PDB file of C-alpha atoms in Angstrom:
ATOM      1  CA  MET A   1    -142.560  75.124 102.829  1.00  0.00           C
ATOM      2  CA  THR A   2    -145.361  72.461 101.964  1.00  0.00           C
ATOM      3  CA  PRO A   3    -144.457  70.067  99.081  1.00  0.00           C
ATOM      4  CA  ILE A   4    -147.409  69.925  96.684  1.00  0.00           C
ATOM      5  CA  LEU A   5    -145.675  67.527  94.359  1.00  0.00           C
ATOM      6  CA  GLU A   6    -143.602  64.609  95.102  1.00  0.00           C
ATOM      7  CA  THR A   7    -142.062  61.642  93.002  1.00  0.00           C
ATOM      8  CA  HIS A   8    -140.903  58.126  94.586  1.00  0.00           C
ATOM      9  CA  ASN A   9    -138.655  56.019  92.613  1.00  0.00           C
ATOM     10  CA  LEU A  10    -140.491  56.817  89.653  1.00  0.00           C
ATOM     11  CA  VAL A  11    -139.629  55.051  86.370  1.00  0.00           C
ATOM     12  CA  ARG A  12    -140.880  54.457  83.051  1.00  0.00           C
ATOM     13  CA  GLN A  13    -139.779  51.637  80.661  1.00  0.00           C
ATOM     14  CA  PHE A  14    -140.589  51.367  76.713  1.00  0.00           C
ATOM     15  CA  ASP A  15    -139.680  47.694  76.196  1.00  0.00           C
ATOM     16  CA  ASP A  16    -135.540  47.744  76.770  1.00  0.00           C
ATOM     17  CA  LEU A  17    -135.435  51.613  76.964  1.00  0.00           C
ATOM     18  CA  VAL A  18    -135.783  53.148  80.556  1.00  0.00           C
ATOM     19  CA  ALA A  19    -136.932  56.481  80.040  1.00  0.00           C
ATOM     20  CA  VAL A  20    -137.223  57.454  83.301  1.00  0.00           C
ATOM     21  CA  LYS A  21    -134.814  55.692  86.070  1.00  0.00           C
ATOM     22  CA  ASN A  22    -136.212  56.055  89.402  1.00  0.00           C
ATOM     23  CA  LEU A  23    -137.032  59.921  89.710  1.00  0.00           C
ATOM     24  CA  ASN A  24    -137.085  61.639  93.005  1.00  0.00           C
ATOM     25  CA  ILE A  25    -138.018  65.245  92.948  1.00  0.00           C
ATOM     26  CA  THR A  26    -140.145  67.462  95.437  1.00  0.00           C
ATOM     27  CA  VAL A  27    -141.692  70.412  94.122  1.00  0.00           C
ATOM     28  CA  GLU A  28    -142.860  73.097  97.639  1.00  0.00           C
ATOM     29  CA  ALA A  29    -146.185  74.704  96.443  1.00  0.00           C
ATOM     30  CA  GLY A  30    -146.428  78.312  95.199  1.00  0.00           C
ATOM     31  CA  THR A  31    -143.017  78.001  93.279  1.00  0.00           C
ATOM     32  CA  VAL A  32    -141.682  77.552  89.722  1.00  0.00           C
ATOM     33  CA  PHE A  33    -140.167  74.153  89.210  1.00  0.00           C
ATOM     34  CA  GLY A  34    -137.809  74.017  86.141  1.00  0.00           C
ATOM     35  CA  LEU A  35    -136.993  70.179  84.960  1.00  0.00           C
ATOM     36  CA  LEU A  36    -133.912  70.469  82.283  1.00  0.00           C
ATOM     37  CA  GLY A  37    -132.333  68.248  79.997  1.00  0.00           C
ATOM     38  CA  PRO A  38    -130.846  67.537  76.460  1.00  0.00           C
ATOM     39  CA  ASN A  39    -133.512  65.617  73.978  1.00  0.00           C
ATOM     40  CA  GLY A  40    -133.874  62.378  75.099  1.00  0.00           C
ATOM     41  CA  ALA A  41    -133.406  62.975  78.900  1.00  0.00           C
ATOM     42  CA  GLY A  42    -136.998  61.782  79.985  1.00  0.00           C
ATOM     43  CA  LYS A  43    -138.541  64.944  80.591  1.00  0.00           C
ATOM     44  CA  SER A  44    -141.469  64.808  78.306  1.00  0.00           C
ATOM     45  CA  THR A  45    -141.960  61.363  79.461  1.00  0.00           C
ATOM     46  CA  ALA A  46    -141.747  62.286  83.185  1.00  0.00           C
ATOM     47  CA  ILE A  47    -144.474  65.468  82.867  1.00  0.00           C
ATOM     48  CA  LYS A  48    -146.877  62.681  80.949  1.00  0.00           C
ATOM     49  CA  MET A  49    -146.691  60.490  84.036  1.00  0.00           C
ATOM     50  CA  LEU A  50    -147.202  63.267  86.377  1.00  0.00           C
ATOM     51  CA  THR A  51    -150.556  64.589  84.280  1.00  0.00           C
ATOM     52  CA  THR A  52    -151.594  61.150  84.132  1.00  0.00           C
ATOM     53  CA  LEU A  53    -151.066  60.494  80.295  1.00  0.00           C
ATOM     54  CA  LEU A  54    -148.589  58.006  80.756  1.00  0.00           C
ATOM     55  CA  PRO A  55    -148.443  55.260  83.598  1.00  0.00           C
ATOM     56  CA  PRO A  56    -145.309  54.861  85.362  1.00  0.00           C
ATOM     57  CA  THR A  57    -143.753  51.544  85.246  1.00  0.00           C
ATOM     58  CA  ALA A  58    -142.850  51.722  88.567  1.00  0.00           C
ATOM     59  CA  GLY A  59    -142.740  54.174  91.147  1.00  0.00           C
ATOM     60  CA  ASP A  60    -145.526  56.646  92.133  1.00  0.00           C
ATOM     61  CA  ALA A  61    -146.002  60.660  92.358  1.00  0.00           C
ATOM     62  CA  ILE A  62    -148.413  62.282  95.351  1.00  0.00           C
ATOM     63  CA  ILE A  63    -149.662  65.804  94.014  1.00  0.00           C
ATOM     64  CA  ALA A  64    -151.817  67.559  96.722  1.00  0.00           C
ATOM     65  CA  GLY A  65    -151.756  64.224  98.528  1.00  0.00           C
ATOM     66  CA  LEU A  66    -153.048  62.397  95.811  1.00  0.00           C
ATOM     67  CA  SER A  67    -151.508  59.204  93.986  1.00  0.00           C
ATOM     68  CA  ILE A  68    -150.763  59.155  90.293  1.00  0.00           C
ATOM     69  CA  THR A  69    -151.487  55.766  90.173  1.00  0.00           C
ATOM     70  CA  ARG A  70    -154.430  55.366  92.659  1.00  0.00           C
ATOM     71  CA  HIS A  71    -156.290  58.805  92.134  1.00  0.00           C
ATOM     72  CA  ALA A  72    -155.736  59.956  88.339  1.00  0.00           C
ATOM     73  CA  ALA A  73    -159.082  61.213  87.748  1.00  0.00           C
ATOM     74  CA  GLN A  74    -159.083  63.422  90.645  1.00  0.00           C
ATOM     75  CA  ILE A  75    -155.681  64.583  89.666  1.00  0.00           C
ATOM     76  CA  ARG A  76    -156.714  65.533  86.354  1.00  0.00           C
ATOM     77  CA  ARG A  77    -159.230  67.940  87.913  1.00  0.00           C
ATOM     78  CA  LEU A  78    -156.268  69.666  90.283  1.00  0.00           C
ATOM     79  CA  ILE A  79    -153.724  70.439  87.372  1.00  0.00           C
ATOM     80  CA  GLY A  80    -153.459  72.085  83.802  1.00  0.00           C
ATOM     81  CA  TYR A  81    -151.426  71.321  81.203  1.00  0.00           C
ATOM     82  CA  VAL A  82    -150.006  72.818  78.205  1.00  0.00           C
ATOM     83  CA  PRO A  83    -148.198  70.826  75.727  1.00  0.00           C
ATOM     84  CA  GLN A  84    -145.718  71.137  73.147  1.00  0.00           C
ATOM     85  CA  MET A  85    -148.102  69.966  70.486  1.00  0.00           C
ATOM     86  CA  LEU A  86    -150.464  72.828  69.415  1.00  0.00           C
ATOM     87  CA  SER A  87    -153.552  72.535  71.238  1.00  0.00           C
ATOM     88  CA  ALA A  88    -155.975  75.818  70.063  1.00  0.00           C
ATOM     89  CA  ASP A  89    -158.303  75.217  67.326  1.00  0.00           C
ATOM     90  CA  GLY A  90    -157.204  78.012  64.624  1.00  0.00           C
ATOM     91  CA  THR A  91    -160.551  77.759  63.184  1.00  0.00           C
ATOM     92  CA  LEU A  92    -161.882  79.284  66.144  1.00  0.00           C
ATOM     93  CA  THR A  93    -162.034  82.725  67.674  1.00  0.00           C
ATOM     94  CA  GLY A  94    -160.114  82.991  70.896  1.00  0.00           C
ATOM     95  CA  TYR A  95    -163.122  83.444  73.149  1.00  0.00           C
ATOM     96  CA  GLU A  96    -164.564  80.454  71.336  1.00  0.00           C
ATOM     97  CA  ASN A  97    -161.728  78.066  72.282  1.00  0.00           C
ATOM     98  CA  LEU A  98    -161.695  79.053  75.832  1.00  0.00           C
ATOM     99  CA  LEU A  99    -165.549  78.480  76.252  1.00  0.00           C
ATOM    100  CA  ILE A 100    -165.118  74.833  74.641  1.00  0.00           C
ATOM    101  CA  MET A 101    -162.355  74.412  77.422  1.00  0.00           C
ATOM    102  CA  ALA A 102    -164.439  75.785  80.536  1.00  0.00           C
ATOM    103  CA  LYS A 103    -167.271  73.237  79.368  1.00  0.00           C
ATOM    104  CA  LEU A 104    -164.698  70.700  79.111  1.00  0.00           C
ATOM    105  CA  TYR A 105    -163.895  71.341  82.813  1.00  0.00           C
ATOM    106  CA  ASP A 106    -167.449  71.343  83.481  1.00  0.00           C
ATOM    107  CA  LEU A 107    -167.343  75.257  84.791  1.00  0.00           C
ATOM    108  CA  PRO A 108    -171.122  76.228  86.369  1.00  0.00           C
ATOM    109  CA  GLY A 109    -173.122  77.739  83.417  1.00  0.00           C
ATOM    110  CA  GLN A 110    -173.297  80.987  85.344  1.00  0.00           C
ATOM    111  CA  GLU A 111    -169.508  81.458  86.098  1.00  0.00           C
ATOM    112  CA  ARG A 112    -168.224  80.115  82.346  1.00  0.00           C
ATOM    113  CA  GLU A 113    -168.565  83.611  81.031  1.00  0.00           C
ATOM    114  CA  ALA A 114    -167.033  85.532  83.660  1.00  0.00           C
ATOM    115  CA  ARG A 115    -164.351  83.116  83.788  1.00  0.00           C
ATOM    116  CA  VAL A 116    -163.489  83.184  79.994  1.00  0.00           C
ATOM    117  CA  ARG A 117    -163.419  87.064  79.750  1.00  0.00           C
ATOM    118  CA  GLU A 118    -161.233  86.928  82.932  1.00  0.00           C
ATOM    119  CA  ALA A 119    -158.646  84.803  81.448  1.00  0.00           C
ATOM    120  CA  LEU A 120    -158.121  86.543  78.425  1.00  0.00           C
ATOM    121  CA  ALA A 121    -157.897  90.287  80.105  1.00  0.00           C
ATOM    122  CA  PHE A 122    -155.425  88.259  82.189  1.00  0.00           C
ATOM    123  CA  MET A 123    -153.230  86.990  79.301  1.00  0.00           C
ATOM    124  CA  GLY A 124    -153.653  90.149  77.413  1.00  0.00           C
ATOM    125  CA  LEU A 125    -155.962  88.807  74.959  1.00  0.00           C
ATOM    126  CA  ASP A 126    -159.407  90.440  75.468  1.00  0.00           C
ATOM    127  CA  GLY A 127    -158.919  92.808  72.331  1.00  0.00           C
ATOM    128  CA  ALA A 128    -158.557  89.643  70.298  1.00  0.00           C
ATOM    129  CA  ALA A 129    -161.162  87.502  71.942  1.00  0.00           C
ATOM    130  CA  ASP A 130    -163.058  87.791  68.734  1.00  0.00           C
ATOM    131  CA  GLN A 131    -160.225  86.955  66.288  1.00  0.00           C
ATOM    132  CA  LEU A 132    -159.648  83.618  64.617  1.00  0.00           C
ATOM    133  CA  VAL A 133    -156.622  81.771  66.626  1.00  0.00           C
ATOM    134  CA  ARG A 134    -155.196  81.371  62.826  1.00  0.00           C
ATOM    135  CA  THR A 135    -154.268  85.013  62.866  1.00  0.00           C
ATOM    136  CA  TYR A 136    -152.955  84.814  66.299  1.00  0.00           C
ATOM    137  CA  SER A 137    -149.104  85.302  66.416  1.00  0.00           C
ATOM    138  CA  GLY A 138    -146.902  82.434  67.956  1.00  0.00           C
ATOM    139  CA  GLY A 139    -146.773  84.038  71.439  1.00  0.00           C
ATOM    140  CA  MET A 140    -150.463  85.198  71.074  1.00  0.00           C
ATOM    141  CA  ILE A 141    -151.369  81.290  70.958  1.00  0.00           C
ATOM    142  CA  ARG A 142    -149.307  80.273  73.600  1.00  0.00           C
ATOM    143  CA  ARG A 143    -150.931  82.870  76.008  1.00  0.00           C
ATOM    144  CA  LEU A 144    -154.224  81.989  74.631  1.00  0.00           C
ATOM    145  CA  GLU A 145    -153.211  78.050  75.608  1.00  0.00           C
ATOM    146  CA  ILE A 146    -151.995  78.932  79.267  1.00  0.00           C
ATOM    147  CA  ALA A 147    -155.493  80.852  79.410  1.00  0.00           C
ATOM    148  CA  GLN A 148    -156.997  77.425  78.538  1.00  0.00           C
ATOM    149  CA  SER A 149    -155.309  75.394  81.292  1.00  0.00           C
ATOM    150  CA  MET A 150    -156.132  78.262  83.841  1.00  0.00           C
ATOM    151  CA  LEU A 151    -159.510  78.190  83.533  1.00  0.00           C
ATOM    152  CA  HIS A 152    -160.224  75.978  86.186  1.00  0.00           C
ATOM    153  CA  ARG A 153    -157.377  77.211  88.618  1.00  0.00           C
ATOM    154  CA  PRO A 154    -155.533  74.249  89.039  1.00  0.00           C
ATOM    155  CA  ALA A 155    -153.401  73.917  91.941  1.00  0.00           C
ATOM    156  CA  VAL A 156    -150.494  72.857  89.508  1.00  0.00           C
ATOM    157  CA  LEU A 157    -149.564  73.860  86.333  1.00  0.00           C
ATOM    158  CA  PHE A 158    -147.492  71.957  83.805  1.00  0.00           C
ATOM    159  CA  LEU A 159    -145.958  73.698  81.030  1.00  0.00           C
ATOM    160  CA  ASP A 160    -143.662  71.534  78.319  1.00  0.00           C
ATOM    161  CA  GLU A 161    -141.251  73.902  76.472  1.00  0.00           C
ATOM    162  CA  PRO A 162    -143.732  76.832  77.065  1.00  0.00           C
ATOM    163  CA  THR A 163    -141.794  78.933  74.588  1.00  0.00           C
ATOM    164  CA  VAL A 164    -140.420  76.990  72.029  1.00  0.00           C
ATOM    165  CA  GLY A 165    -140.428  78.612  68.796  1.00  0.00           C
ATOM    166  CA  LEU A 166    -141.450  82.027  70.111  1.00  0.00           C
ATOM    167  CA  ASP A 167    -139.390  85.305  69.207  1.00  0.00           C
ATOM    168  CA  PRO A 168    -137.516  86.759  72.178  1.00  0.00           C
ATOM    169  CA  ILE A 169    -140.591  89.304  72.516  1.00  0.00           C
ATOM    170  CA  ALA A 170    -142.834  86.820  72.650  1.00  0.00           C
ATOM    171  CA  ARG A 171    -141.160  84.754  74.927  1.00  0.00           C
ATOM    172  CA  ARG A 172    -140.440  87.550  77.525  1.00  0.00           C
ATOM    173  CA  ALA A 173    -144.106  88.323  77.482  1.00  0.00           C
ATOM    174  CA  VAL A 174    -145.111  84.599  78.196  1.00  0.00           C
ATOM    175  CA  TRP A 175    -142.312  84.820  80.998  1.00  0.00           C
ATOM    176  CA  GLU A 176    -144.585  87.619  82.475  1.00  0.00           C
ATOM    177  CA  HIS A 177    -147.762  86.468  82.705  1.00  0.00           C
ATOM    178  CA  VAL A 178    -146.334  82.557  84.230  1.00  0.00           C
ATOM    179  CA  GLN A 179    -145.103  84.835  86.915  1.00  0.00           C
ATOM    180  CA  GLN A 180    -148.325  86.613  87.344  1.00  0.00           C
ATOM    181  CA  LEU A 181    -150.002  83.480  87.441  1.00  0.00           C
ATOM    182  CA  GLY A 182    -148.134  82.435  90.591  1.00  0.00           C
ATOM    183  CA  ARG A 183    -148.266  85.950  92.154  1.00  0.00           C
ATOM    184  CA  GLU A 184    -151.905  86.520  91.790  1.00  0.00           C
ATOM    185  CA  PHE A 185    -153.106  82.917  92.103  1.00  0.00           C
ATOM    186  CA  GLY A 186    -150.534  80.904  94.066  1.00  0.00           C
ATOM    187  CA  THR A 187    -150.293  78.497  91.152  1.00  0.00           C
ATOM    188  CA  THR A 188    -147.371  76.145  91.347  1.00  0.00           C
ATOM    189  CA  ILE A 189    -145.406  76.016  88.086  1.00  0.00           C
ATOM    190  CA  PHE A 190    -143.772  72.789  86.711  1.00  0.00           C
ATOM    191  CA  LEU A 191    -142.196  73.629  83.540  1.00  0.00           C
ATOM    192  CA  THR A 192    -139.839  71.966  81.033  1.00  0.00           C
ATOM    193  CA  THR A 193    -137.189  74.244  78.689  1.00  0.00           C
ATOM    194  CA  HIS A 194    -134.597  74.142  76.670  1.00  0.00           C
ATOM    195  CA  MET A 195    -133.998  77.716  77.266  1.00  0.00           C
ATOM    196  CA  MET A 196    -131.078  78.410  80.197  1.00  0.00           C
ATOM    197  CA  GLU A 197    -132.144  82.132  80.267  1.00  0.00           C
ATOM    198  CA  GLU A 198    -135.634  81.117  80.825  1.00  0.00           C
ATOM    199  CA  ALA A 199    -134.874  78.804  83.620  1.00  0.00           C
ATOM    200  CA  ASP A 200    -132.535  81.271  85.069  1.00  0.00           C
ATOM    201  CA  ASN A 201    -135.111  83.986  84.946  1.00  0.00           C
ATOM    202  CA  LEU A 202    -138.285  82.186  86.271  1.00  0.00           C
ATOM    203  CA  CYS A 203    -137.355  79.081  88.124  1.00  0.00           C
ATOM    204  CA  ASP A 204    -137.129  78.919  91.898  1.00  0.00           C
ATOM    205  CA  HIS A 205    -135.713  75.165  91.657  1.00  0.00           C
ATOM    206  CA  ILE A 206    -134.007  73.004  88.879  1.00  0.00           C
ATOM    207  CA  VAL A 207    -133.607  69.791  88.575  1.00  0.00           C
ATOM    208  CA  ILE A 208    -131.237  68.457  85.584  1.00  0.00           C
ATOM    209  CA  MET A 209    -132.211  65.325  83.862  1.00  0.00           C
ATOM    210  CA  HIS A 210    -129.374  63.377  81.528  1.00  0.00           C
ATOM    211  CA  LEU A 211    -130.366  59.714  80.008  1.00  0.00           C
ATOM    212  CA  GLY A 212    -133.384  59.413  82.256  1.00  0.00           C
ATOM    213  CA  GLU A 213    -131.889  60.302  85.646  1.00  0.00           C
ATOM    214  CA  GLU A 214    -131.432  63.098  87.935  1.00  0.00           C
ATOM    215  CA  VAL A 215    -127.652  64.758  87.735  1.00  0.00           C
ATOM    216  CA  ALA A 216    -128.271  68.011  89.357  1.00  0.00           C
ATOM    217  CA  SER A 217    -130.652  69.258  91.400  1.00  0.00           C
ATOM    218  CA  GLY A 218    -130.666  73.196  93.278  1.00  0.00           C
ATOM    219  CA  THR A 219    -131.840  76.662  92.874  1.00  0.00           C
ATOM    220  CA  PRO A 220    -130.360  78.352  89.610  1.00  0.00           C
ATOM    221  CA  GLU A 221    -127.921  80.430  91.967  1.00  0.00           C
ATOM    222  CA  SER A 222    -126.614  76.889  94.220  1.00  0.00           C
ATOM    223  CA  LEU A 223    -126.026  75.028  90.665  1.00  0.00           C
ATOM    224  CA  LYS A 224    -123.922  77.775  89.248  1.00  0.00           C
ATOM    225  CA  ALA A 225    -121.711  77.836  92.515  1.00  0.00           C
ATOM    226  CA  SER A 226    -121.693  74.013  92.341  1.00  0.00           C
ATOM    227  CA  ILE A 227    -119.071  74.359  89.480  1.00  0.00           C
ATOM    228  CA  GLY A 228    -117.378  77.582  90.656  1.00  0.00           C
ATOM    229  CA  GLY A 229    -116.293  80.726  88.793  1.00  0.00           C
ATOM    230  CA  ASP A 230    -117.623  84.137  88.852  1.00  0.00           C
ATOM    231  CA  GLU A 231    -119.346  84.280  85.649  1.00  0.00           C
ATOM    232  CA  VAL A 232    -120.463  81.117  85.762  1.00  0.00           C
ATOM    233  CA  THR A 233    -124.145  80.406  83.311  1.00  0.00           C
ATOM    234  CA  LEU A 234    -126.552  78.346  83.336  1.00  0.00           C
ATOM    235  CA  ASP A 235    -125.348  77.067  80.345  1.00  0.00           C
ATOM    236  CA  ASP A 236    -121.931  76.049  81.842  1.00  0.00           C
ATOM    237  CA  VAL A 237    -123.698  74.138  84.505  1.00  0.00           C
ATOM    238  CA  PHE A 238    -126.015  72.278  81.756  1.00  0.00           C
ATOM    239  CA  ILE A 239    -122.865  71.319  80.049  1.00  0.00           C
ATOM    240  CA  HIS A 240    -120.930  70.251  82.797  1.00  0.00           C
ATOM    241  CA  TYR A 241    -123.844  67.931  84.594  1.00  0.00           C
ATOM    242  CA  SER A 242    -125.063  66.406  81.224  1.00  0.00           C
ATOM    243  CA  GLY A 243    -122.099  67.041  78.676  1.00  0.00           C
ATOM    244  CA  SER A 244    -124.216  68.811  75.996  1.00  0.00           C
ATOM    245  CA  SER A 245    -124.810  71.797  74.783  1.00  0.00           C
ATOM    246  CA  LEU A 246    -128.685  73.073  74.086  1.00  0.00           C
ATOM    247  CA  GLU A 247    -130.161  74.665  71.115  1.00  0.00           C
ATOM    248  CA  SER A 248    -133.606  75.709  71.343  1.00  0.00           C
ATOM    249  CA  GLY A 249    -142.179  82.635  66.503  1.00  0.00           C
ATOM    250  CA  GLY A 250    -144.240  83.307  63.983  1.00  0.00           C
ATOM    251  CA  SER A 251    -147.601  82.687  62.474  1.00  0.00           C
ATOM    252  CA  TYR A 252    -150.301  79.683  63.686  1.00  0.00           C
ATOM    253  CA  ARG A 253    -148.469  77.830  60.959  1.00  0.00           C
ATOM    254  CA  ASP A 254    -144.793  78.200  62.019  1.00  0.00           C
ATOM    255  CA  THR A 255    -145.755  77.399  65.511  1.00  0.00           C
ATOM    256  CA  ALA A 256    -147.461  74.391  64.696  1.00  0.00           C
ATOM    257  CA  ARG A 257    -144.793  73.430  62.239  1.00  0.00           C
ATOM    258  CA  THR A 258    -142.193  74.400  64.944  1.00  0.00           C
ATOM    259  CA  ARG A 259    -143.739  72.325  68.269  1.00  0.00           C
ATOM    260  CA  ARG A 260    -144.388  68.724  65.692  1.00  0.00           C
ATOM    261  CA  THR A 261    -140.753  69.253  65.335  1.00  0.00           C
ATOM    262  CA  ALA A 262    -139.855  69.576  68.923  1.00  0.00           C
ATOM    263  CA  ARG A 263    -142.513  66.589  69.840  1.00  0.00           C
ATOM    264  CA  ARG A 264    -140.708  64.355  67.359  1.00  0.00           C
ATOM    265  CA  VAL A 265    -136.833  64.884  68.623  1.00  0.00           C
ATOM    266  CA  GLY A 266    -137.679  65.442  72.566  1.00  0.00           C
TER     267      GLY A 266
END
């Protein structure tokens, strides 16, 4: 398979703290890639560098043949990003949120309506298109945010903790739509998560980070096999390599509060 994303000794330092240390990862096109790690491992910092929101201290990353240090503007047109923080406007309808994003992505006027309606239908939100987002459940909000990020049909979609704060039913609905994105559009998904079940179900390849460094890499199956045993889970793998256990929805207000908390500690 062809890599769509590669990092080369990627480093980010904040004063005396090295948040990401010489990260070298490869993501194959059309796959789901998971970046795992405990709070403070450097996951969100890595994603911010890859989405050009934060310049690296050293090293580089190549996305679809373009350098994040030299071609940031071009890369932004090729990627989508759904942050941990709430990014939908609760005072607008789902349709209005998507229409604004279509204009920000500079989609041609004659295509906007069709793209917005297609995105709403794809994420199962066409019946709620004219409702204020503040009335949406947490799972609906997350699906709307993914729809926003997909309007321009990006080559790579970055999802930072895509199901944080969601109940199991909403979580599975988001999983199903993420998998469908890959099947129908060939989108490469790059996600961070604290949910080992999520990583096991979704990811083709996983990298585990600890204290800013990569400590393990492989498929879910190969990582479980690497520590032996017939009933090993990804939770066991995570604890083995990072020495940490993991902890991981409701209304618009609940979702906003949960993500603010996750942002502060992650």
